[in-house]
Amino acid sequence: MRWPGARQPLLVLLLCLNVALPLIYLSVSRIAISDPATGGWLGDTGSYIHMYDGVPLDSIPKPFRYRILAPYLARLVPPLPASIASLYQITPDKLIKFRFGAVDFLGLTGAAYFTFLLCETLGFAAAECMIASLLFMTGFPVVNFAGLPLTDAVSYFFLVAAIVCVLRDWDLGLLVMVAVGMLAKETTAFVLVPILALELPLAAGNRGLSSVPLRHTSHHPGLELQPRGHARESASDVDVRPQAALDRSGRKHRVRGRVAPGARRGGHADARRQVEGPHAPPGPAGPGCDRGPDPRLREHRPAVLPHVSSGPAPGNASRRAAALRTEAGGDGRDRGAWRWWRRGRGEL
């Protein structure tokens, strides 16, 4: 299942917004700031509210004093209009929860959307990715604490977004997510886990490749060592021919399914017959012999080269010809058997 075209990101974003809004509203309206479940004024919630009020960071206990992003963003949220504030009886505590809830709403929506992208990067279908996003947003910590004056929802966004940047090789995005996410919560450093999981096997493979002695590759001049353990053939290895392809005797040798330079179809048919056999199919030879296999080879019918040599064929063929001449009387007066033998070899 895949939704059509560019409408898929917009549809996923709208679904995430629609699910995140009631979750944040439940947390904001149901749990009080002084609730011991959230730490109260002396725990996490109290520390972030003090940072929101502008208390010096030196008086904030560690590690809360380093998580400055969410309180600073909550301070930037505009207040509610006076009519709405009077209608819903907005107290200062409710205003604090509203501003932190707006920041948590954006963080939770972004985390759910990047969860969809994460599953899509891993190869899951669109429906499976959407189910993963819904499972994330309906988890126990998210349902109970996502809308409180905490930094969890914002830290979820930066962590998941950084992992997506790692898997998709978005280096600039990874730099931004890690740099800003560390100001939200130090758990953003857990992005090192997928980075090490992806890079350590690659580094081990490169070390294993670089440890190969040069004497093992010296007899392969066309083999080049490439990064990431890939090896390819260079241009010199594609059309290489040894020096022994044409020795002093002038005999032609077969090199990688091709005829050595100088062997043409006309005067050197004997050499080709000696190398390839008497039933070798005619094909390109000489400088143009590296144009690929002859399409006539697909017919699976043995083709016979014309005999242009003046002398008899060597080996068993010459002995057979001599025996036929002897049977014919040796003087050439009875040439029936001789003609039949030459016709069978394709010379007539």
PDB file of N, CA and C in Angstrom, residues 106-202:
ATOM      1  N   LEU A 106       4.078  20.110  19.193  1.00  0.00           N
ATOM      2  CA  LEU A 106       4.921  20.137  17.993  1.00  0.00           C
ATOM      3  C   LEU A 106       5.981  19.038  18.035  1.00  0.00           C
ATOM      4  N   GLY A 107       6.572  18.830  19.207  1.00  0.00           N
ATOM      5  CA  GLY A 107       7.591  17.783  19.316  1.00  0.00           C
ATOM      6  C   GLY A 107       7.026  16.397  19.105  1.00  0.00           C
ATOM      7  N   LEU A 108       5.843  16.121  19.667  1.00  0.00           N
ATOM      8  CA  LEU A 108       5.238  14.796  19.505  1.00  0.00           C
ATOM      9  C   LEU A 108       4.806  14.562  18.067  1.00  0.00           C
ATOM     10  N   THR A 109       4.266  15.588  17.418  1.00  0.00           N
ATOM     11  CA  THR A 109       3.873  15.443  16.011  1.00  0.00           C
ATOM     12  C   THR A 109       5.087  15.167  15.135  1.00  0.00           C
ATOM     13  N   GLY A 110       6.168  15.914  15.358  1.00  0.00           N
ATOM     14  CA  GLY A 110       7.388  15.672  14.584  1.00  0.00           C
ATOM     15  C   GLY A 110       7.977  14.303  14.841  1.00  0.00           C
ATOM     16  N   ALA A 111       7.944  13.833  16.091  1.00  0.00           N
ATOM     17  CA  ALA A 111       8.470  12.505  16.403  1.00  0.00           C
ATOM     18  C   ALA A 111       7.651  11.415  15.722  1.00  0.00           C
ATOM     19  N   ALA A 112       6.326  11.565  15.717  1.00  0.00           N
ATOM     20  CA  ALA A 112       5.477  10.569  15.054  1.00  0.00           C
ATOM     21  C   ALA A 112       5.701  10.565  13.542  1.00  0.00           C
ATOM     22  N   TYR A 113       5.869  11.759  12.963  1.00  0.00           N
ATOM     23  CA  TYR A 113       6.096  11.830  11.514  1.00  0.00           C
ATOM     24  C   TYR A 113       7.438  11.200  11.144  1.00  0.00           C
ATOM     25  N   PHE A 114       8.478  11.477  11.910  1.00  0.00           N
ATOM     26  CA  PHE A 114       9.782  10.891  11.596  1.00  0.00           C
ATOM     27  C   PHE A 114       9.821   9.406  11.938  1.00  0.00           C
ATOM     28  N   THR A 115       8.958   8.946  12.821  1.00  0.00           N
ATOM     29  CA  THR A 115       8.828   7.497  13.015  1.00  0.00           C
ATOM     30  C   THR A 115       8.297   6.831  11.751  1.00  0.00           C
ATOM     31  N   PHE A 116       7.353   7.497  11.098  1.00  0.00           N
ATOM     32  CA  PHE A 116       6.864   6.997   9.804  1.00  0.00           C
ATOM     33  C   PHE A 116       8.004   6.954   8.784  1.00  0.00           C
ATOM     34  N   LEU A 117       8.802   8.025   8.709  1.00  0.00           N
ATOM     35  CA  LEU A 117       9.920   8.049   7.764  1.00  0.00           C
ATOM     36  C   LEU A 117      10.964   6.994   8.101  1.00  0.00           C
ATOM     37  N   LEU A 118      11.172   6.754   9.382  1.00  0.00           N
ATOM     38  CA  LEU A 118      12.139   5.738   9.790  1.00  0.00           C
ATOM     39  C   LEU A 118      11.717   4.361   9.308  1.00  0.00           C
ATOM     40  N   CYS A 119      10.464   4.005   9.524  1.00  0.00           N
ATOM     41  CA  CYS A 119       9.983   2.698   9.061  1.00  0.00           C
ATOM     42  C   CYS A 119       9.969   2.614   7.539  1.00  0.00           C
ATOM     43  N   GLU A 120       9.666   3.722   6.873  1.00  0.00           N
ATOM     44  CA  GLU A 120       9.693   3.732   5.413  1.00  0.00           C
ATOM     45  C   GLU A 120      11.105   3.543   4.896  1.00  0.00           C
ATOM     46  N   THR A 121      12.089   4.126   5.578  1.00  0.00           N
ATOM     47  CA  THR A 121      13.485   3.941   5.187  1.00  0.00           C
ATOM     48  C   THR A 121      13.921   2.496   5.356  1.00  0.00           C
ATOM     49  N   LEU A 122      13.393   1.825   6.355  1.00  0.00           N
ATOM     50  CA  LEU A 122      13.735   0.424   6.598  1.00  0.00           C
ATOM     51  C   LEU A 122      13.013  -0.537   5.670  1.00  0.00           C
ATOM     52  N   GLY A 123      12.132  -0.027   4.795  1.00  0.00           N
ATOM     53  CA  GLY A 123      11.508  -0.864   3.781  1.00  0.00           C
ATOM     54  C   GLY A 123      10.104  -1.340   4.090  1.00  0.00           C
ATOM     55  N   PHE A 124       9.452  -0.794   5.108  1.00  0.00           N
ATOM     56  CA  PHE A 124       8.089  -1.214   5.430  1.00  0.00           C
ATOM     57  C   PHE A 124       7.088  -0.510   4.521  1.00  0.00           C
ATOM     58  N   ALA A 125       5.910  -1.103   4.412  1.00  0.00           N
ATOM     59  CA  ALA A 125       4.839  -0.512   3.614  1.00  0.00           C
ATOM     60  C   ALA A 125       4.261   0.696   4.339  1.00  0.00           C
ATOM     61  N   ALA A 126       3.470   1.493   3.584  1.00  0.00           N
ATOM     62  CA  ALA A 126       2.933   2.726   4.157  1.00  0.00           C
ATOM     63  C   ALA A 126       1.994   2.435   5.321  1.00  0.00           C
ATOM     64  N   ALA A 127       1.165   1.413   5.201  1.00  0.00           N
ATOM     65  CA  ALA A 127       0.252   1.070   6.294  1.00  0.00           C
ATOM     66  C   ALA A 127       1.016   0.625   7.535  1.00  0.00           C
ATOM     67  N   GLU A 128       2.072  -0.152   7.344  1.00  0.00           N
ATOM     68  CA  GLU A 128       2.885  -0.583   8.482  1.00  0.00           C
ATOM     69  C   GLU A 128       3.597   0.592   9.140  1.00  0.00           C
ATOM     70  N   CYS A 129       4.054   1.541   8.340  1.00  0.00           N
ATOM     71  CA  CYS A 129       4.701   2.731   8.902  1.00  0.00           C
ATOM     72  C   CYS A 129       3.716   3.555   9.719  1.00  0.00           C
ATOM     73  N   MET A 130       2.489   3.668   9.237  1.00  0.00           N
ATOM     74  CA  MET A 130       1.482   4.426   9.984  1.00  0.00           C
ATOM     75  C   MET A 130       1.115   3.723  11.282  1.00  0.00           C
ATOM     76  N   ILE A 131       1.057   2.410  11.263  1.00  0.00           N
ATOM     77  CA  ILE A 131       0.785   1.656  12.494  1.00  0.00           C
ATOM     78  C   ILE A 131       1.905   1.875  13.504  1.00  0.00           C
ATOM     79  N   ALA A 132       3.151   1.907  13.030  1.00  0.00           N
ATOM     80  CA  ALA A 132       4.274   2.163  13.934  1.00  0.00           C
ATOM     81  C   ALA A 132       4.168   3.544  14.573  1.00  0.00           C
ATOM     82  N   SER A 133       3.762   4.547  13.809  1.00  0.00           N
ATOM     83  CA  SER A 133       3.589   5.890  14.372  1.00  0.00           C
ATOM     84  C   SER A 133       2.485   5.912  15.424  1.00  0.00           C
ATOM     85  N   LEU A 134       1.386   5.223  15.153  1.00  0.00           N
ATOM     86  CA  LEU A 134       0.292   5.173  16.124  1.00  0.00           C
ATOM     87  C   LEU A 134       0.697   4.416  17.385  1.00  0.00           C
ATOM     88  N   LEU A 135       1.463   3.347  17.231  1.00  0.00           N
ATOM     89  CA  LEU A 135       1.951   2.623  18.405  1.00  0.00           C
ATOM     90  C   LEU A 135       2.867   3.499  19.253  1.00  0.00           C
ATOM     91  N   PHE A 136       3.680   4.313  18.598  1.00  0.00           N
ATOM     92  CA  PHE A 136       4.546   5.222  19.350  1.00  0.00           C
ATOM     93  C   PHE A 136       3.725   6.240  20.140  1.00  0.00           C
ATOM     94  N   MET A 137       2.724   6.829  19.510  1.00  0.00           N
ATOM     95  CA  MET A 137       1.959   7.885  20.173  1.00  0.00           C
ATOM     96  C   MET A 137       1.007   7.360  21.236  1.00  0.00           C
ATOM     97  N   THR A 138       0.673   6.088  21.205  1.00  0.00           N
ATOM     98  CA  THR A 138      -0.241   5.525  22.205  1.00  0.00           C
ATOM     99  C   THR A 138       0.490   4.751  23.286  1.00  0.00           C
ATOM    100  N   GLY A 139       1.803   4.893  23.373  1.00  0.00           N
ATOM    101  CA  GLY A 139       2.551   4.255  24.444  1.00  0.00           C
ATOM    102  C   GLY A 139       2.251   4.885  25.800  1.00  0.00           C
ATOM    103  N   PHE A 140       2.531   4.155  26.861  1.00  0.00           N
ATOM    104  CA  PHE A 140       2.206   4.626  28.216  1.00  0.00           C
ATOM    105  C   PHE A 140       2.932   5.920  28.570  1.00  0.00           C
ATOM    106  N   PRO A 141       4.239   6.060  28.348  1.00  0.00           N
ATOM    107  CA  PRO A 141       4.885   7.333  28.711  1.00  0.00           C
ATOM    108  C   PRO A 141       4.355   8.514  27.914  1.00  0.00           C
ATOM    109  N   VAL A 142       4.022   8.284  26.641  1.00  0.00           N
ATOM    110  CA  VAL A 142       3.539   9.388  25.813  1.00  0.00           C
ATOM    111  C   VAL A 142       2.153   9.827  26.257  1.00  0.00           C
ATOM    112  N   VAL A 143       1.272   8.874  26.508  1.00  0.00           N
ATOM    113  CA  VAL A 143      -0.099   9.217  26.889  1.00  0.00           C
ATOM    114  C   VAL A 143      -0.139   9.948  28.227  1.00  0.00           C
ATOM    115  N   ASN A 144       0.714   9.577  29.172  1.00  0.00           N
ATOM    116  CA  ASN A 144       0.632  10.121  30.520  1.00  0.00           C
ATOM    117  C   ASN A 144       1.494  11.358  30.740  1.00  0.00           C
ATOM    118  N   PHE A 145       2.620  11.493  30.026  1.00  0.00           N
ATOM    119  CA  PHE A 145       3.552  12.566  30.359  1.00  0.00           C
ATOM    120  C   PHE A 145       3.932  13.447  29.174  1.00  0.00           C
ATOM    121  N   ALA A 146       3.375  13.212  27.983  1.00  0.00           N
ATOM    122  CA  ALA A 146       3.826  13.971  26.811  1.00  0.00           C
ATOM    123  C   ALA A 146       3.456  15.437  26.893  1.00  0.00           C
ATOM    124  N   GLY A 147       2.324  15.788  27.534  1.00  0.00           N
ATOM    125  CA  GLY A 147       1.873  17.173  27.560  1.00  0.00           C
ATOM    126  C   GLY A 147       2.257  17.949  28.788  1.00  0.00           C
ATOM    127  N   LEU A 148       3.086  17.391  29.650  1.00  0.00           N
ATOM    128  CA  LEU A 148       3.478  18.064  30.889  1.00  0.00           C
ATOM    129  C   LEU A 148       4.673  18.985  30.648  1.00  0.00           C
ATOM    130  N   PRO A 149       4.971  19.873  31.591  1.00  0.00           N
ATOM    131  CA  PRO A 149       6.168  20.730  31.461  1.00  0.00           C
ATOM    132  C   PRO A 149       7.455  19.922  31.584  1.00  0.00           C
ATOM    133  N   LEU A 150       7.695  19.071  30.625  1.00  0.00           N
ATOM    134  CA  LEU A 150       8.883  18.225  30.567  1.00  0.00           C
ATOM    135  C   LEU A 150       9.529  18.383  29.189  1.00  0.00           C
ATOM    136  N   THR A 151      10.646  17.699  28.994  1.00  0.00           N
ATOM    137  CA  THR A 151      11.372  17.786  27.720  1.00  0.00           C
ATOM    138  C   THR A 151      11.316  16.485  26.930  1.00  0.00           C
ATOM    139  N   ASP A 152      10.493  15.529  27.361  1.00  0.00           N
ATOM    140  CA  ASP A 152      10.510  14.208  26.725  1.00  0.00           C
ATOM    141  C   ASP A 152      10.020  14.251  25.284  1.00  0.00           C
ATOM    142  N   ALA A 153       8.910  14.939  25.033  1.00  0.00           N
ATOM    143  CA  ALA A 153       8.346  14.958  23.678  1.00  0.00           C
ATOM    144  C   ALA A 153       9.314  15.594  22.688  1.00  0.00           C
ATOM    145  N   VAL A 154       9.980  16.666  23.100  1.00  0.00           N
ATOM    146  CA  VAL A 154      10.941  17.324  22.208  1.00  0.00           C
ATOM    147  C   VAL A 154      12.156  16.429  21.977  1.00  0.00           C
ATOM    148  N   SER A 155      12.597  15.736  23.027  1.00  0.00           N
ATOM    149  CA  SER A 155      13.759  14.854  22.862  1.00  0.00           C
ATOM    150  C   SER A 155      13.432  13.671  21.968  1.00  0.00           C
ATOM    151  N   TYR A 156      12.187  13.175  21.986  1.00  0.00           N
ATOM    152  CA  TYR A 156      11.787  12.108  21.064  1.00  0.00           C
ATOM    153  C   TYR A 156      11.975  12.557  19.612  1.00  0.00           C
ATOM    154  N   PHE A 157      11.561  13.770  19.341  1.00  0.00           N
ATOM    155  CA  PHE A 157      11.650  14.271  17.964  1.00  0.00           C
ATOM    156  C   PHE A 157      13.090  14.317  17.477  1.00  0.00           C
ATOM    157  N   PHE A 158      13.986  14.889  18.267  1.00  0.00           N
ATOM    158  CA  PHE A 158      15.371  15.035  17.816  1.00  0.00           C
ATOM    159  C   PHE A 158      16.070  13.687  17.696  1.00  0.00           C
ATOM    160  N   LEU A 159      15.754  12.751  18.564  1.00  0.00           N
ATOM    161  CA  LEU A 159      16.399  11.443  18.492  1.00  0.00           C
ATOM    162  C   LEU A 159      15.962  10.673  17.253  1.00  0.00           C
ATOM    163  N   VAL A 160      14.658  10.609  17.000  1.00  0.00           N
ATOM    164  CA  VAL A 160      14.165   9.871  15.830  1.00  0.00           C
ATOM    165  C   VAL A 160      14.597  10.563  14.541  1.00  0.00           C
ATOM    166  N   ALA A 161      14.550  11.894  14.515  1.00  0.00           N
ATOM    167  CA  ALA A 161      14.972  12.616  13.311  1.00  0.00           C
ATOM    168  C   ALA A 161      16.453  12.406  13.036  1.00  0.00           C
ATOM    169  N   ALA A 162      17.283  12.345  14.075  1.00  0.00           N
ATOM    170  CA  ALA A 162      18.713  12.104  13.873  1.00  0.00           C
ATOM    171  C   ALA A 162      18.963  10.707  13.320  1.00  0.00           C
ATOM    172  N   ILE A 163      18.206   9.718  13.778  1.00  0.00           N
ATOM    173  CA  ILE A 163      18.369   8.354  13.253  1.00  0.00           C
ATOM    174  C   ILE A 163      17.971   8.293  11.785  1.00  0.00           C
ATOM    175  N   VAL A 164      16.903   8.981  11.414  1.00  0.00           N
ATOM    176  CA  VAL A 164      16.503   9.030  10.004  1.00  0.00           C
ATOM    177  C   VAL A 164      17.593   9.691   9.165  1.00  0.00           C
ATOM    178  N   CYS A 165      18.205  10.737   9.676  1.00  0.00           N
ATOM    179  CA  CYS A 165      19.292  11.402   8.942  1.00  0.00           C
ATOM    180  C   CYS A 165      20.479  10.471   8.761  1.00  0.00           C
ATOM    181  N   VAL A 166      20.747   9.618   9.745  1.00  0.00           N
ATOM    182  CA  VAL A 166      21.845   8.656   9.621  1.00  0.00           C
ATOM    183  C   VAL A 166      21.545   7.642   8.526  1.00  0.00           C
ATOM    184  N   LEU A 167      20.336   7.101   8.520  1.00  0.00           N
ATOM    185  CA  LEU A 167      19.987   6.058   7.553  1.00  0.00           C
ATOM    186  C   LEU A 167      19.870   6.593   6.136  1.00  0.00           C
ATOM    187  N   ARG A 168      19.515   7.865   5.984  1.00  0.00           N
ATOM    188  CA  ARG A 168      19.354   8.454   4.655  1.00  0.00           C
ATOM    189  C   ARG A 168      20.543   9.299   4.219  1.00  0.00           C
ATOM    190  N   ASP A 169      21.616   9.280   4.996  1.00  0.00           N
ATOM    191  CA  ASP A 169      22.842  10.014   4.652  1.00  0.00           C
ATOM    192  C   ASP A 169      22.593  11.511   4.509  1.00  0.00           C
ATOM    193  N   TRP A 170      21.783  12.059   5.381  1.00  0.00           N
ATOM    194  CA  TRP A 170      21.575  13.510   5.422  1.00  0.00           C
ATOM    195  C   TRP A 170      22.562  14.084   6.433  1.00  0.00           C
ATOM    196  N   ASP A 171      23.778  14.335   6.011  1.00  0.00           N
ATOM    197  CA  ASP A 171      24.832  14.738   6.941  1.00  0.00           C
ATOM    198  C   ASP A 171      24.545  16.095   7.579  1.00  0.00           C
ATOM    199  N   LEU A 172      24.092  17.042   6.777  1.00  0.00           N
ATOM    200  CA  LEU A 172      23.800  18.364   7.325  1.00  0.00           C
ATOM    201  C   LEU A 172      22.631  18.300   8.305  1.00  0.00           C
ATOM    202  N   GLY A 173      21.596  17.559   7.954  1.00  0.00           N
ATOM    203  CA  GLY A 173      20.470  17.402   8.870  1.00  0.00           C
ATOM    204  C   GLY A 173      20.874  16.711  10.161  1.00  0.00           C
ATOM    205  N   LEU A 174      21.768  15.722  10.067  1.00  0.00           N
ATOM    206  CA  LEU A 174      22.251  15.043  11.268  1.00  0.00           C
ATOM    207  C   LEU A 174      23.009  16.004  12.171  1.00  0.00           C
ATOM    208  N   LEU A 175      23.829  16.858  11.568  1.00  0.00           N
ATOM    209  CA  LEU A 175      24.575  17.839  12.361  1.00  0.00           C
ATOM    210  C   LEU A 175      23.637  18.786  13.097  1.00  0.00           C
ATOM    211  N   VAL A 176      22.605  19.250  12.413  1.00  0.00           N
ATOM    212  CA  VAL A 176      21.651  20.179  13.042  1.00  0.00           C
ATOM    213  C   VAL A 176      20.865  19.477  14.144  1.00  0.00           C
ATOM    214  N   MET A 177      20.391  18.264  13.879  1.00  0.00           N
ATOM    215  CA  MET A 177      19.582  17.556  14.869  1.00  0.00           C
ATOM    216  C   MET A 177      20.379  17.227  16.126  1.00  0.00           C
ATOM    217  N   VAL A 178      21.617  16.837  15.972  1.00  0.00           N
ATOM    218  CA  VAL A 178      22.425  16.507  17.148  1.00  0.00           C
ATOM    219  C   VAL A 178      22.795  17.767  17.924  1.00  0.00           C
ATOM    220  N   ALA A 179      23.179  18.823  17.204  1.00  0.00           N
ATOM    221  CA  ALA A 179      23.592  20.057  17.883  1.00  0.00           C
ATOM    222  C   ALA A 179      22.440  20.686  18.658  1.00  0.00           C
ATOM    223  N   VAL A 180      21.256  20.755  18.046  1.00  0.00           N
ATOM    224  CA  VAL A 180      20.104  21.356  18.728  1.00  0.00           C
ATOM    225  C   VAL A 180      19.485  20.371  19.714  1.00  0.00           C
ATOM    226  N   GLY A 181      19.488  19.083  19.375  1.00  0.00           N
ATOM    227  CA  GLY A 181      18.876  18.099  20.260  1.00  0.00           C
ATOM    228  C   GLY A 181      19.599  17.937  21.581  1.00  0.00           C
ATOM    229  N   MET A 182      20.900  18.163  21.600  1.00  0.00           N
ATOM    230  CA  MET A 182      21.625  18.091  22.866  1.00  0.00           C
ATOM    231  C   MET A 182      21.194  19.192  23.825  1.00  0.00           C
ATOM    232  N   LEU A 183      20.652  20.291  23.302  1.00  0.00           N
ATOM    233  CA  LEU A 183      20.110  21.343  24.168  1.00  0.00           C
ATOM    234  C   LEU A 183      18.742  20.967  24.716  1.00  0.00           C
ATOM    235  N   ALA A 184      18.051  20.031  24.053  1.00  0.00           N
ATOM    236  CA  ALA A 184      16.758  19.564  24.556  1.00  0.00           C
ATOM    237  C   ALA A 184      16.943  18.508  25.635  1.00  0.00           C
ATOM    238  N   LYS A 185      17.752  17.497  25.325  1.00  0.00           N
ATOM    239  CA  LYS A 185      18.035  16.449  26.304  1.00  0.00           C
ATOM    240  C   LYS A 185      19.251  15.672  25.826  1.00  0.00           C
ATOM    241  N   GLU A 186      20.049  15.225  26.781  1.00  0.00           N
ATOM    242  CA  GLU A 186      21.297  14.544  26.427  1.00  0.00           C
ATOM    243  C   GLU A 186      21.064  13.159  25.850  1.00  0.00           C
ATOM    244  N   THR A 187      19.830  12.667  25.869  1.00  0.00           N
ATOM    245  CA  THR A 187      19.550  11.361  25.265  1.00  0.00           C
ATOM    246  C   THR A 187      19.710  11.378  23.746  1.00  0.00           C
ATOM    247  N   THR A 188      19.855  12.556  23.152  1.00  0.00           N
ATOM    248  CA  THR A 188      20.114  12.618  21.707  1.00  0.00           C
ATOM    249  C   THR A 188      21.420  11.935  21.356  1.00  0.00           C
ATOM    250  N   ALA A 189      22.319  11.790  22.330  1.00  0.00           N
ATOM    251  CA  ALA A 189      23.597  11.124  22.071  1.00  0.00           C
ATOM    252  C   ALA A 189      23.424   9.654  21.737  1.00  0.00           C
ATOM    253  N   PHE A 190      22.242   9.091  21.997  1.00  0.00           N
ATOM    254  CA  PHE A 190      22.013   7.688  21.644  1.00  0.00           C
ATOM    255  C   PHE A 190      22.008   7.468  20.129  1.00  0.00           C
ATOM    256  N   VAL A 191      22.049   8.532  19.349  1.00  0.00           N
ATOM    257  CA  VAL A 191      22.146   8.377  17.898  1.00  0.00           C
ATOM    258  C   VAL A 191      23.475   7.744  17.513  1.00  0.00           C
ATOM    259  N   LEU A 192      24.447   7.752  18.428  1.00  0.00           N
ATOM    260  CA  LEU A 192      25.722   7.095  18.144  1.00  0.00           C
ATOM    261  C   LEU A 192      25.566   5.586  17.978  1.00  0.00           C
ATOM    262  N   VAL A 193      24.518   5.016  18.541  1.00  0.00           N
ATOM    263  CA  VAL A 193      24.322   3.562  18.423  1.00  0.00           C
ATOM    264  C   VAL A 193      24.105   3.142  16.973  1.00  0.00           C
ATOM    265  N   PRO A 194      23.155   3.736  16.223  1.00  0.00           N
ATOM    266  CA  PRO A 194      23.047   3.348  14.803  1.00  0.00           C
ATOM    267  C   PRO A 194      24.250   3.766  13.976  1.00  0.00           C
ATOM    268  N   ILE A 195      24.901   4.876  14.355  1.00  0.00           N
ATOM    269  CA  ILE A 195      26.090   5.287  13.600  1.00  0.00           C
ATOM    270  C   ILE A 195      27.181   4.236  13.722  1.00  0.00           C
ATOM    271  N   LEU A 196      27.450   3.783  14.944  1.00  0.00           N
ATOM    272  CA  LEU A 196      28.478   2.760  15.144  1.00  0.00           C
ATOM    273  C   LEU A 196      28.057   1.427  14.545  1.00  0.00           C
ATOM    274  N   ALA A 197      26.767   1.116  14.612  1.00  0.00           N
ATOM    275  CA  ALA A 197      26.295  -0.149  14.040  1.00  0.00           C
ATOM    276  C   ALA A 197      26.472  -0.193  12.531  1.00  0.00           C
ATOM    277  N   LEU A 198      26.425   0.977  11.881  1.00  0.00           N
ATOM    278  CA  LEU A 198      26.585   1.027  10.427  1.00  0.00           C
ATOM    279  C   LEU A 198      28.033   1.180  10.009  1.00  0.00           C
ATOM    280  N   GLU A 199      28.839   1.882  10.797  1.00  0.00           N
ATOM    281  CA  GLU A 199      30.191   2.214  10.372  1.00  0.00           C
ATOM    282  C   GLU A 199      31.228   1.184  10.799  1.00  0.00           C
ATOM    283  N   LEU A 200      31.042   0.529  11.942  1.00  0.00           N
ATOM    284  CA  LEU A 200      32.060  -0.413  12.406  1.00  0.00           C
ATOM    285  C   LEU A 200      32.228  -1.611  11.475  1.00  0.00           C
ATOM    286  N   PRO A 201      31.144  -2.267  10.991  1.00  0.00           N
ATOM    287  CA  PRO A 201      31.365  -3.348  10.016  1.00  0.00           C
ATOM    288  C   PRO A 201      32.038  -2.875   8.744  1.00  0.00           C
ATOM    289  N   LEU A 202      31.721  -1.656   8.307  1.00  0.00           N
ATOM    290  CA  LEU A 202      32.347  -1.122   7.102  1.00  0.00           C
ATOM    291  C   LEU A 202      33.824  -0.874   7.322  1.00  0.00           C
TER     292      LEU A 202
END
